[in-house]
PDB file of N, CA, C and O in Angstrom:
ATOM      1  N   MET A1022      51.204 -26.890   6.279  1.00 60.00           N
ATOM      2  CA  MET A1022      50.659 -26.850   4.938  1.00 60.00           C
ATOM      3  C   MET A1022      49.482 -27.808   4.810  1.00 60.00           C
ATOM      4  O   MET A1022      48.455 -27.456   4.263  1.00 60.00           O
ATOM      5  N   GLU A1023      49.652 -29.025   5.324  1.00 65.00           N
ATOM      6  CA  GLU A1023      48.579 -30.014   5.232  1.00 65.00           C
ATOM      7  C   GLU A1023      47.361 -29.557   6.038  1.00 65.00           C
ATOM      8  O   GLU A1023      46.225 -29.753   5.614  1.00 65.00           O
ATOM      9  N   ARG A1024      47.605 -28.932   7.188  1.00 70.00           N
ATOM     10  CA  ARG A1024      46.507 -28.445   8.027  1.00 70.00           C
ATOM     11  C   ARG A1024      45.703 -27.387   7.279  1.00 70.00           C
ATOM     12  O   ARG A1024      44.469 -27.384   7.312  1.00 70.00           O
ATOM     13  N   GLU A1025      46.383 -26.478   6.599  1.00 71.00           N
ATOM     14  CA  GLU A1025      45.700 -25.449   5.817  1.00 71.00           C
ATOM     15  C   GLU A1025      44.869 -26.078   4.709  1.00 71.00           C
ATOM     16  O   GLU A1025      43.743 -25.658   4.459  1.00 71.00           O
ATOM     17  N   TRP A1026      45.401 -27.068   4.062  1.00 63.00           N
ATOM     18  CA  TRP A1026      44.687 -27.756   2.986  1.00 63.00           C
ATOM     19  C   TRP A1026      43.435 -28.427   3.539  1.00 63.00           C
ATOM     20  O   TRP A1026      42.364 -28.328   2.955  1.00 63.00           O
ATOM     21  N   ASN A1027      43.568 -29.095   4.686  1.00 70.00           N
ATOM     22  CA  ASN A1027      42.430 -29.762   5.306  1.00 70.00           C
ATOM     23  C   ASN A1027      41.373 -28.751   5.750  1.00 70.00           C
ATOM     24  O   ASN A1027      40.184 -29.012   5.623  1.00 70.00           O
ATOM     25  N   ASN A1028      41.808 -27.602   6.276  1.00 74.00           N
ATOM     26  CA  ASN A1028      40.858 -26.556   6.670  1.00 74.00           C
ATOM     27  C   ASN A1028      40.103 -26.035   5.459  1.00 74.00           C
ATOM     28  O   ASN A1028      38.895 -25.827   5.522  1.00 74.00           O
ATOM     29  N   GLY A1029      40.804 -25.805   4.366  1.00 76.00           N
ATOM     30  CA  GLY A1029      40.167 -25.347   3.137  1.00 76.00           C
ATOM     31  C   GLY A1029      39.191 -26.375   2.598  1.00 76.00           C
ATOM     32  O   GLY A1029      38.105 -26.038   2.122  1.00 76.00           O
ATOM     33  N   ARG A1030      39.573 -27.606   2.695  1.00 82.00           N
ATOM     34  CA  ARG A1030      38.710 -28.689   2.231  1.00 82.00           C
ATOM     35  C   ARG A1030      37.437 -28.762   3.076  1.00 82.00           C
ATOM     36  O   ARG A1030      36.345 -28.921   2.547  1.00 82.00           O
ATOM     37  N   GLU A1031      37.570 -28.618   4.383  1.00 82.00           N
ATOM     38  CA  GLU A1031      36.430 -28.640   5.296  1.00 82.00           C
ATOM     39  C   GLU A1031      35.490 -27.463   5.020  1.00 82.00           C
ATOM     40  O   GLU A1031      34.269 -27.618   4.992  1.00 82.00           O
ATOM     41  N   GLU A1032      36.059 -26.281   4.813  1.00 86.00           N
ATOM     42  CA  GLU A1032      35.256 -25.104   4.496  1.00 86.00           C
ATOM     43  C   GLU A1032      34.487 -25.307   3.194  1.00 86.00           C
ATOM     44  O   GLU A1032      33.312 -24.951   3.103  1.00 86.00           O
ATOM     45  N   GLY A1033      35.136 -25.872   2.207  1.00 83.00           N
ATOM     46  CA  GLY A1033      34.487 -26.138   0.925  1.00 83.00           C
ATOM     47  C   GLY A1033      33.349 -27.138   1.058  1.00 83.00           C
ATOM     48  O   GLY A1033      32.286 -26.981   0.453  1.00 83.00           O
ATOM     49  N   ARG A1034      33.545 -28.138   1.890  1.00 89.00           N
ATOM     50  CA  ARG A1034      32.510 -29.139   2.108  1.00 89.00           C
ATOM     51  C   ARG A1034      31.297 -28.503   2.789  1.00 89.00           C
ATOM     52  O   ARG A1034      30.157 -28.716   2.375  1.00 89.00           O
ATOM     53  N   LYS A1035      31.547 -27.691   3.802  1.00 90.00           N
ATOM     54  CA  LYS A1035      30.448 -27.030   4.515  1.00 90.00           C
ATOM     55  C   LYS A1035      29.691 -26.075   3.592  1.00 90.00           C
ATOM     56  O   LYS A1035      28.469 -25.991   3.639  1.00 90.00           O
ATOM     57  N   GLU A1036      30.429 -25.357   2.769  1.00 93.00           N
ATOM     58  CA  GLU A1036      29.791 -24.439   1.834  1.00 93.00           C
ATOM     59  C   GLU A1036      28.931 -25.214   0.839  1.00 93.00           C
ATOM     60  O   GLU A1036      27.810 -24.809   0.530  1.00 93.00           O
ATOM     61  N   GLY A1037      29.438 -26.327   0.355  1.00 92.00           N
ATOM     62  CA  GLY A1037      28.674 -27.159  -0.571  1.00 92.00           C
ATOM     63  C   GLY A1037      27.400 -27.698   0.068  1.00 92.00           C
ATOM     64  O   GLY A1037      26.346 -27.736  -0.575  1.00 92.00           O
ATOM     65  N   GLU A1038      27.478 -28.089   1.335  1.00 96.00           N
ATOM     66  CA  GLU A1038      26.293 -28.575   2.046  1.00 96.00           C
ATOM     67  C   GLU A1038      25.258 -27.454   2.177  1.00 96.00           C
ATOM     68  O   GLU A1038      24.057 -27.688   2.012  1.00 96.00           O
ATOM     69  N   LEU A1039      25.730 -26.243   2.468  1.00 97.00           N
ATOM     70  CA  LEU A1039      24.810 -25.117   2.599  1.00 97.00           C
ATOM     71  C   LEU A1039      24.179 -24.772   1.255  1.00 97.00           C
ATOM     72  O   LEU A1039      22.982 -24.491   1.177  1.00 97.00           O
ATOM     73  N   PHE A1040      24.955 -24.816   0.173  1.00 97.00           N
ATOM     74  CA  PHE A1040      24.406 -24.569  -1.157  1.00 97.00           C
ATOM     75  C   PHE A1040      23.303 -25.585  -1.463  1.00 97.00           C
ATOM     76  O   PHE A1040      22.246 -25.229  -1.992  1.00 97.00           O
ATOM     77  N   HIS A1041      23.542 -26.833  -1.119  1.00 97.00           N
ATOM     78  CA  HIS A1041      22.543 -27.881  -1.358  1.00 97.00           C
ATOM     79  C   HIS A1041      21.286 -27.610  -0.534  1.00 97.00           C
ATOM     80  O   HIS A1041      20.162 -27.746  -1.040  1.00 97.00           O
ATOM     81  N   LEU A1042      21.452 -27.211   0.724  1.00 98.00           N
ATOM     82  CA  LEU A1042      20.310 -26.907   1.579  1.00 98.00           C
ATOM     83  C   LEU A1042      19.513 -25.731   1.018  1.00 98.00           C
ATOM     84  O   LEU A1042      18.279 -25.778   0.965  1.00 98.00           O
ATOM     85  N   ILE A1043      20.205 -24.689   0.593  1.00 98.00           N
ATOM     86  CA  ILE A1043      19.523 -23.528   0.002  1.00 98.00           C
ATOM     87  C   ILE A1043      18.698 -23.971  -1.198  1.00 98.00           C
ATOM     88  O   ILE A1043      17.533 -23.577  -1.340  1.00 98.00           O
ATOM     89  N   ASP A1044      19.270 -24.786  -2.051  1.00 98.00           N
ATOM     90  CA  ASP A1044      18.571 -25.272  -3.237  1.00 98.00           C
ATOM     91  C   ASP A1044      17.309 -26.043  -2.843  1.00 98.00           C
ATOM     92  O   ASP A1044      16.241 -25.832  -3.426  1.00 98.00           O
ATOM     93  N   GLN A1045      17.411 -26.898  -1.846  1.00 98.00           N
ATOM     94  CA  GLN A1045      16.259 -27.673  -1.397  1.00 98.00           C
ATOM     95  C   GLN A1045      15.183 -26.759  -0.806  1.00 98.00           C
ATOM     96  O   GLN A1045      13.992 -26.966  -1.066  1.00 98.00           O
ATOM     97  N   VAL A1046      15.583 -25.776  -0.020  1.00 98.00           N
ATOM     98  CA  VAL A1046      14.626 -24.853   0.588  1.00 98.00           C
ATOM     99  C   VAL A1046      13.874 -24.079  -0.486  1.00 98.00           C
ATOM    100  O   VAL A1046      12.652 -23.930  -0.422  1.00 98.00           O
ATOM    101  N   VAL A1047      14.583 -23.600  -1.500  1.00 98.00           N
ATOM    102  CA  VAL A1047      13.946 -22.844  -2.581  1.00 98.00           C
ATOM    103  C   VAL A1047      12.917 -23.716  -3.304  1.00 98.00           C
ATOM    104  O   VAL A1047      11.796 -23.269  -3.587  1.00 98.00           O
ATOM    105  N   LYS A1048      13.273 -24.947  -3.581  1.00 98.00           N
ATOM    106  CA  LYS A1048      12.340 -25.851  -4.263  1.00 98.00           C
ATOM    107  C   LYS A1048      11.086 -26.083  -3.433  1.00 98.00           C
ATOM    108  O   LYS A1048       9.968 -26.087  -3.947  1.00 98.00           O
ATOM    109  N   LYS A1049      11.254 -26.270  -2.133  1.00 98.00           N
ATOM    110  CA  LYS A1049      10.102 -26.514  -1.267  1.00 98.00           C
ATOM    111  C   LYS A1049       9.280 -25.236  -1.068  1.00 98.00           C
ATOM    112  O   LYS A1049       8.066 -25.283  -0.978  1.00 98.00           O
ATOM    113  N   ARG A1050       9.940 -24.098  -1.023  1.00 97.00           N
ATOM    114  CA  ARG A1050       9.224 -22.824  -0.941  1.00 97.00           C
ATOM    115  C   ARG A1050       8.353 -22.626  -2.177  1.00 97.00           C
ATOM    116  O   ARG A1050       7.209 -22.187  -2.084  1.00 97.00           O
ATOM    117  N   ASP A1051       8.895 -23.005  -3.323  1.00 97.00           N
ATOM    118  CA  ASP A1051       8.145 -22.885  -4.566  1.00 97.00           C
ATOM    119  C   ASP A1051       6.913 -23.791  -4.588  1.00 97.00           C
ATOM    120  O   ASP A1051       5.960 -23.530  -5.316  1.00 97.00           O
ATOM    121  N   ARG A1052       6.950 -24.824  -3.764  1.00 98.00           N
ATOM    122  CA  ARG A1052       5.797 -25.722  -3.634  1.00 98.00           C
ATOM    123  C   ARG A1052       4.843 -25.216  -2.549  1.00 98.00           C
ATOM    124  O   ARG A1052       3.923 -25.920  -2.151  1.00 98.00           O
ATOM    125  N   LYS A1053       5.091 -23.985  -2.093  1.00 98.00           N
ATOM    126  CA  LYS A1053       4.240 -23.289  -1.123  1.00 98.00           C
ATOM    127  C   LYS A1053       4.248 -23.914   0.268  1.00 98.00           C
ATOM    128  O   LYS A1053       3.282 -23.801   1.019  1.00 98.00           O
ATOM    129  N   LEU A1054       5.355 -24.548   0.654  1.00 98.00           N
ATOM    130  CA  LEU A1054       5.462 -25.090   2.005  1.00 98.00           C
ATOM    131  C   LEU A1054       5.892 -23.989   2.971  1.00 98.00           C
ATOM    132  O   LEU A1054       6.640 -23.087   2.602  1.00 98.00           O
ATOM    133  N   THR A1055       5.450 -24.066   4.202  1.00 98.00           N
ATOM    134  CA  THR A1055       5.844 -23.108   5.233  1.00 98.00           C
ATOM    135  C   THR A1055       7.249 -23.438   5.729  1.00 98.00           C
ATOM    136  O   THR A1055       7.751 -24.552   5.517  1.00 98.00           O
ATOM    137  N   ALA A1056       7.846 -22.486   6.426  1.00 98.00           N
ATOM    138  CA  ALA A1056       9.177 -22.716   6.995  1.00 98.00           C
ATOM    139  C   ALA A1056       9.150 -23.913   7.940  1.00 98.00           C
ATOM    140  O   ALA A1056      10.074 -24.729   7.952  1.00 98.00           O
ATOM    141  N   GLU A1057       8.084 -24.029   8.708  1.00 98.00           N
ATOM    142  CA  GLU A1057       7.959 -25.151   9.641  1.00 98.00           C
ATOM    143  C   GLU A1057       7.918 -26.491   8.904  1.00 98.00           C
ATOM    144  O   GLU A1057       8.605 -27.440   9.287  1.00 98.00           O
ATOM    145  N   ARG A1058       7.154 -26.563   7.834  1.00 98.00           N
ATOM    146  CA  ARG A1058       7.043 -27.814   7.076  1.00 98.00           C
ATOM    147  C   ARG A1058       8.338 -28.129   6.340  1.00 98.00           C
ATOM    148  O   ARG A1058       8.727 -29.288   6.218  1.00 98.00           O
ATOM    149  N   ILE A1059       9.016 -27.096   5.828  1.00 98.00           N
ATOM    150  CA  ILE A1059      10.303 -27.300   5.161  1.00 98.00           C
ATOM    151  C   ILE A1059      11.317 -27.837   6.163  1.00 98.00           C
ATOM    152  O   ILE A1059      12.035 -28.800   5.882  1.00 98.00           O
ATOM    153  N   ALA A1060      11.365 -27.219   7.340  1.00 98.00           N
ATOM    154  CA  ALA A1060      12.299 -27.656   8.380  1.00 98.00           C
ATOM    155  C   ALA A1060      12.039 -29.110   8.757  1.00 98.00           C
ATOM    156  O   ALA A1060      12.973 -29.896   8.907  1.00 98.00           O
ATOM    157  N   ASP A1061      10.779 -29.466   8.887  1.00 98.00           N
ATOM    158  CA  ASP A1061      10.418 -30.841   9.231  1.00 98.00           C
ATOM    159  C   ASP A1061      10.835 -31.801   8.116  1.00 98.00           C
ATOM    160  O   ASP A1061      11.438 -32.845   8.382  1.00 98.00           O
ATOM    161  N   ALA A1062      10.548 -31.430   6.882  1.00 98.00           N
ATOM    162  CA  ALA A1062      10.876 -32.301   5.741  1.00 98.00           C
ATOM    163  C   ALA A1062      12.382 -32.503   5.590  1.00 98.00           C
ATOM    164  O   ALA A1062      12.837 -33.598   5.237  1.00 98.00           O
ATOM    165  N   LEU A1063      13.150 -31.449   5.863  1.00 98.00           N
ATOM    166  CA  LEU A1063      14.602 -31.516   5.678  1.00 98.00           C
ATOM    167  C   LEU A1063      15.351 -31.858   6.967  1.00 98.00           C
ATOM    168  O   LEU A1063      16.577 -31.942   6.954  1.00 98.00           O
ATOM    169  N   GLU A1064      14.598 -32.027   8.045  1.00 97.00           N
ATOM    170  CA  GLU A1064      15.177 -32.327   9.353  1.00 97.00           C
ATOM    171  C   GLU A1064      16.237 -31.290   9.741  1.00 97.00           C
ATOM    172  O   GLU A1064      17.351 -31.614  10.153  1.00 97.00           O
ATOM    173  N   GLU A1065      15.853 -30.028   9.590  1.00 97.00           N
ATOM    174  CA  GLU A1065      16.705 -28.892   9.953  1.00 97.00           C
ATOM    175  C   GLU A1065      15.955 -28.041  10.969  1.00 97.00           C
ATOM    176  O   GLU A1065      14.737 -28.140  11.109  1.00 97.00           O
ATOM    177  N   GLU A1066      16.676 -27.171  11.655  1.00 98.00           N
ATOM    178  CA  GLU A1066      16.045 -26.253  12.587  1.00 98.00           C
ATOM    179  C   GLU A1066      15.267 -25.199  11.804  1.00 98.00           C
ATOM    180  O   GLU A1066      15.741 -24.688  10.779  1.00 98.00           O
ATOM    181  N   GLU A1067      14.087 -24.869  12.312  1.00 98.00           N
ATOM    182  CA  GLU A1067      13.232 -23.906  11.624  1.00 98.00           C
ATOM    183  C   GLU A1067      13.911 -22.547  11.477  1.00 98.00           C
ATOM    184  O   GLU A1067      13.759 -21.883  10.454  1.00 98.00           O
ATOM    185  N   VAL A1068      14.697 -22.141  12.468  1.00 98.00           N
ATOM    186  CA  VAL A1068      15.362 -20.836  12.413  1.00 98.00           C
ATOM    187  C   VAL A1068      16.333 -20.767  11.226  1.00 98.00           C
ATOM    188  O   VAL A1068      16.471 -19.712  10.594  1.00 98.00           O
ATOM    189  N   ILE A1069      16.971 -21.857  10.909  1.00 98.00           N
ATOM    190  CA  ILE A1069      17.888 -21.890   9.759  1.00 98.00           C
ATOM    191  C   ILE A1069      17.104 -21.729   8.463  1.00 98.00           C
ATOM    192  O   ILE A1069      17.500 -20.966   7.570  1.00 98.00           O
ATOM    193  N   ILE A1070      15.984 -22.428   8.367  1.00 98.00           N
ATOM    194  CA  ILE A1070      15.140 -22.330   7.168  1.00 98.00           C
ATOM    195  C   ILE A1070      14.619 -20.908   7.019  1.00 98.00           C
ATOM    196  O   ILE A1070      14.623 -20.347   5.910  1.00 98.00           O
ATOM    197  N   GLU A1071      14.190 -20.305   8.121  1.00 98.00           N
ATOM    198  CA  GLU A1071      13.692 -18.926   8.072  1.00 98.00           C
ATOM    199  C   GLU A1071      14.772 -17.963   7.599  1.00 98.00           C
ATOM    200  O   GLU A1071      14.487 -17.040   6.829  1.00 98.00           O
ATOM    201  N   ARG A1072      16.019 -18.164   8.043  1.00 98.00           N
ATOM    202  CA  ARG A1072      17.128 -17.300   7.593  1.00 98.00           C
ATOM    203  C   ARG A1072      17.356 -17.438   6.092  1.00 98.00           C
ATOM    204  O   ARG A1072      17.611 -16.450   5.400  1.00 98.00           O
ATOM    205  N   ILE A1073      17.273 -18.658   5.597  1.00 98.00           N
ATOM    206  CA  ILE A1073      17.450 -18.887   4.158  1.00 98.00           C
ATOM    207  C   ILE A1073      16.313 -18.231   3.382  1.00 98.00           C
ATOM    208  O   ILE A1073      16.544 -17.580   2.352  1.00 98.00           O
ATOM    209  N   LEU A1074      15.082 -18.384   3.859  1.00 98.00           N
ATOM    210  CA  LEU A1074      13.938 -17.775   3.183  1.00 98.00           C
ATOM    211  C   LEU A1074      14.037 -16.253   3.179  1.00 98.00           C
ATOM    212  O   LEU A1074      13.724 -15.602   2.175  1.00 98.00           O
ATOM    213  N   LEU A1075      14.496 -15.675   4.277  1.00 98.00           N
ATOM    214  CA  LEU A1075      14.689 -14.224   4.354  1.00 98.00           C
ATOM    215  C   LEU A1075      15.779 -13.775   3.384  1.00 98.00           C
ATOM    216  O   LEU A1075      15.625 -12.779   2.672  1.00 98.00           O
ATOM    217  N   ALA A1076      16.869 -14.516   3.328  1.00 98.00           N
ATOM    218  CA  ALA A1076      17.960 -14.190   2.397  1.00 98.00           C
ATOM    219  C   ALA A1076      17.480 -14.277   0.955  1.00 98.00           C
ATOM    220  O   ALA A1076      17.836 -13.439   0.122  1.00 98.00           O
ATOM    221  N   ALA A1077      16.646 -15.271   0.661  1.00 98.00           N
ATOM    222  CA  ALA A1077      16.110 -15.420  -0.696  1.00 98.00           C
ATOM    223  C   ALA A1077      15.229 -14.231  -1.051  1.00 98.00           C
ATOM    224  O   ALA A1077      15.288 -13.714  -2.175  1.00 98.00           O
ATOM    225  N   ALA A1078      14.423 -13.779  -0.088  1.00 97.00           N
ATOM    226  CA  ALA A1078      13.567 -12.616  -0.334  1.00 97.00           C
ATOM    227  C   ALA A1078      14.409 -11.365  -0.565  1.00 97.00           C
ATOM    228  O   ALA A1078      14.119 -10.572  -1.468  1.00 97.00           O
ATOM    229  N   LYS A1079      15.455 -11.190   0.230  1.00 97.00           N
ATOM    230  CA  LYS A1079      16.334 -10.030   0.062  1.00 97.00           C
ATOM    231  C   LYS A1079      17.069 -10.081  -1.268  1.00 97.00           C
ATOM    232  O   LYS A1079      17.266  -9.058  -1.917  1.00 97.00           O
ATOM    233  N   ALA A1080      17.492 -11.290  -1.661  1.00 97.00           N
ATOM    234  CA  ALA A1080      18.219 -11.447  -2.922  1.00 97.00           C
ATOM    235  C   ALA A1080      17.303 -11.220  -4.111  1.00 97.00           C
ATOM    236  O   ALA A1080      17.756 -10.827  -5.184  1.00 97.00           O
ATOM    237  N   GLY A1081      16.020 -11.496  -3.937  1.00 96.00           N
ATOM    238  CA  GLY A1081      15.074 -11.343  -5.044  1.00 96.00           C
ATOM    239  C   GLY A1081      15.374 -12.306  -6.172  1.00 96.00           C
ATOM    240  O   GLY A1081      15.144 -12.018  -7.331  1.00 96.00           O
ATOM    241  N   SER A1082      15.915 -13.470  -5.801  1.00 93.00           N
ATOM    242  CA  SER A1082      16.362 -14.429  -6.797  1.00 93.00           C
ATOM    243  C   SER A1082      16.241 -15.841  -6.239  1.00 93.00           C
ATOM    244  O   SER A1082      16.195 -16.040  -5.024  1.00 93.00           O
ATOM    245  N   ASP A1083      16.197 -16.796  -7.144  1.00 94.00           N
ATOM    246  CA  ASP A1083      16.235 -18.204  -6.755  1.00 94.00           C
ATOM    247  C   ASP A1083      17.628 -18.790  -6.941  1.00 94.00           C
ATOM    248  O   ASP A1083      17.831 -19.977  -6.712  1.00 94.00           O
ATOM    249  N   GLU A1084      18.582 -17.970  -7.353  1.00 97.00           N
ATOM    250  CA  GLU A1084      19.940 -18.439  -7.580  1.00 97.00           C
ATOM    251  C   GLU A1084      20.642 -18.681  -6.246  1.00 97.00           C
ATOM    252  O   GLU A1084      20.733 -17.775  -5.406  1.00 97.00           O
ATOM    253  N   VAL A1085      21.144 -19.872  -6.063  1.00 97.00           N
ATOM    254  CA  VAL A1085      21.763 -20.276  -4.803  1.00 97.00           C
ATOM    255  C   VAL A1085      22.895 -19.340  -4.404  1.00 97.00           C
ATOM    256  O   VAL A1085      22.987 -18.917  -3.237  1.00 97.00           O
ATOM    257  N   GLU A1086      23.759 -18.985  -5.335  1.00 96.00           N
ATOM    258  CA  GLU A1086      24.905 -18.144  -5.027  1.00 96.00           C
ATOM    259  C   GLU A1086      24.461 -16.762  -4.545  1.00 96.00           C
ATOM    260  O   GLU A1086      25.068 -16.178  -3.640  1.00 96.00           O
ATOM    261  N   GLU A1087      23.404 -16.226  -5.144  1.00 97.00           N
ATOM    262  CA  GLU A1087      22.911 -14.913  -4.751  1.00 97.00           C
ATOM    263  C   GLU A1087      22.284 -14.963  -3.364  1.00 97.00           C
ATOM    264  O   GLU A1087      22.466 -14.056  -2.548  1.00 97.00           O
ATOM    265  N   ILE A1088      21.545 -16.019  -3.080  1.00 98.00           N
ATOM    266  CA  ILE A1088      20.945 -16.185  -1.757  1.00 98.00           C
ATOM    267  C   ILE A1088      22.040 -16.347  -0.715  1.00 98.00           C
ATOM    268  O   ILE A1088      21.997 -15.736   0.357  1.00 98.00           O
ATOM    269  N   TYR A1089      23.046 -17.140  -1.029  1.00 97.00           N
ATOM    270  CA  TYR A1089      24.170 -17.384  -0.114  1.00 97.00           C
ATOM    271  C   TYR A1089      24.843 -16.067   0.289  1.00 97.00           C
ATOM    272  O   TYR A1089      25.232 -15.889   1.437  1.00 97.00           O
ATOM    273  N   ALA A1090      24.948 -15.148  -0.651  1.00 96.00           N
ATOM    274  CA  ALA A1090      25.594 -13.866  -0.379  1.00 96.00           C
ATOM    275  C   ALA A1090      24.843 -13.046   0.671  1.00 96.00           C
ATOM    276  O   ALA A1090      25.435 -12.210   1.343  1.00 96.00           O
ATOM    277  N   TYR A1091      23.554 -13.308   0.854  1.00 96.00           N
ATOM    278  CA  TYR A1091      22.752 -12.583   1.831  1.00 96.00           C
ATOM    279  C   TYR A1091      22.707 -13.244   3.196  1.00 96.00           C
ATOM    280  O   TYR A1091      22.128 -12.710   4.134  1.00 96.00           O
ATOM    281  N   LEU A1092      23.299 -14.416   3.318  1.00 94.00           N
ATOM    282  CA  LEU A1092      23.308 -15.100   4.612  1.00 94.00           C
ATOM    283  C   LEU A1092      24.392 -14.561   5.517  1.00 94.00           C
ATOM    284  O   LEU A1092      25.364 -14.029   5.128  1.00 94.00           O
TER     285      LEU A1092
END
């Protein structure tokens, strides 16, 4: 039971971190930064930033939850 709780907690933490990253990427995209510059600023891999930007384009929205659904 405790292991399941800890796994759920870990999943929630990772999801929250990804939501925060998506939010930061959207803000920097709105400032007209390239994927390369966003990746550098956030110290993330460029491929991850590109996936988020692609998901945002597919979602047609700046809403984090909607973008997350396309990842």
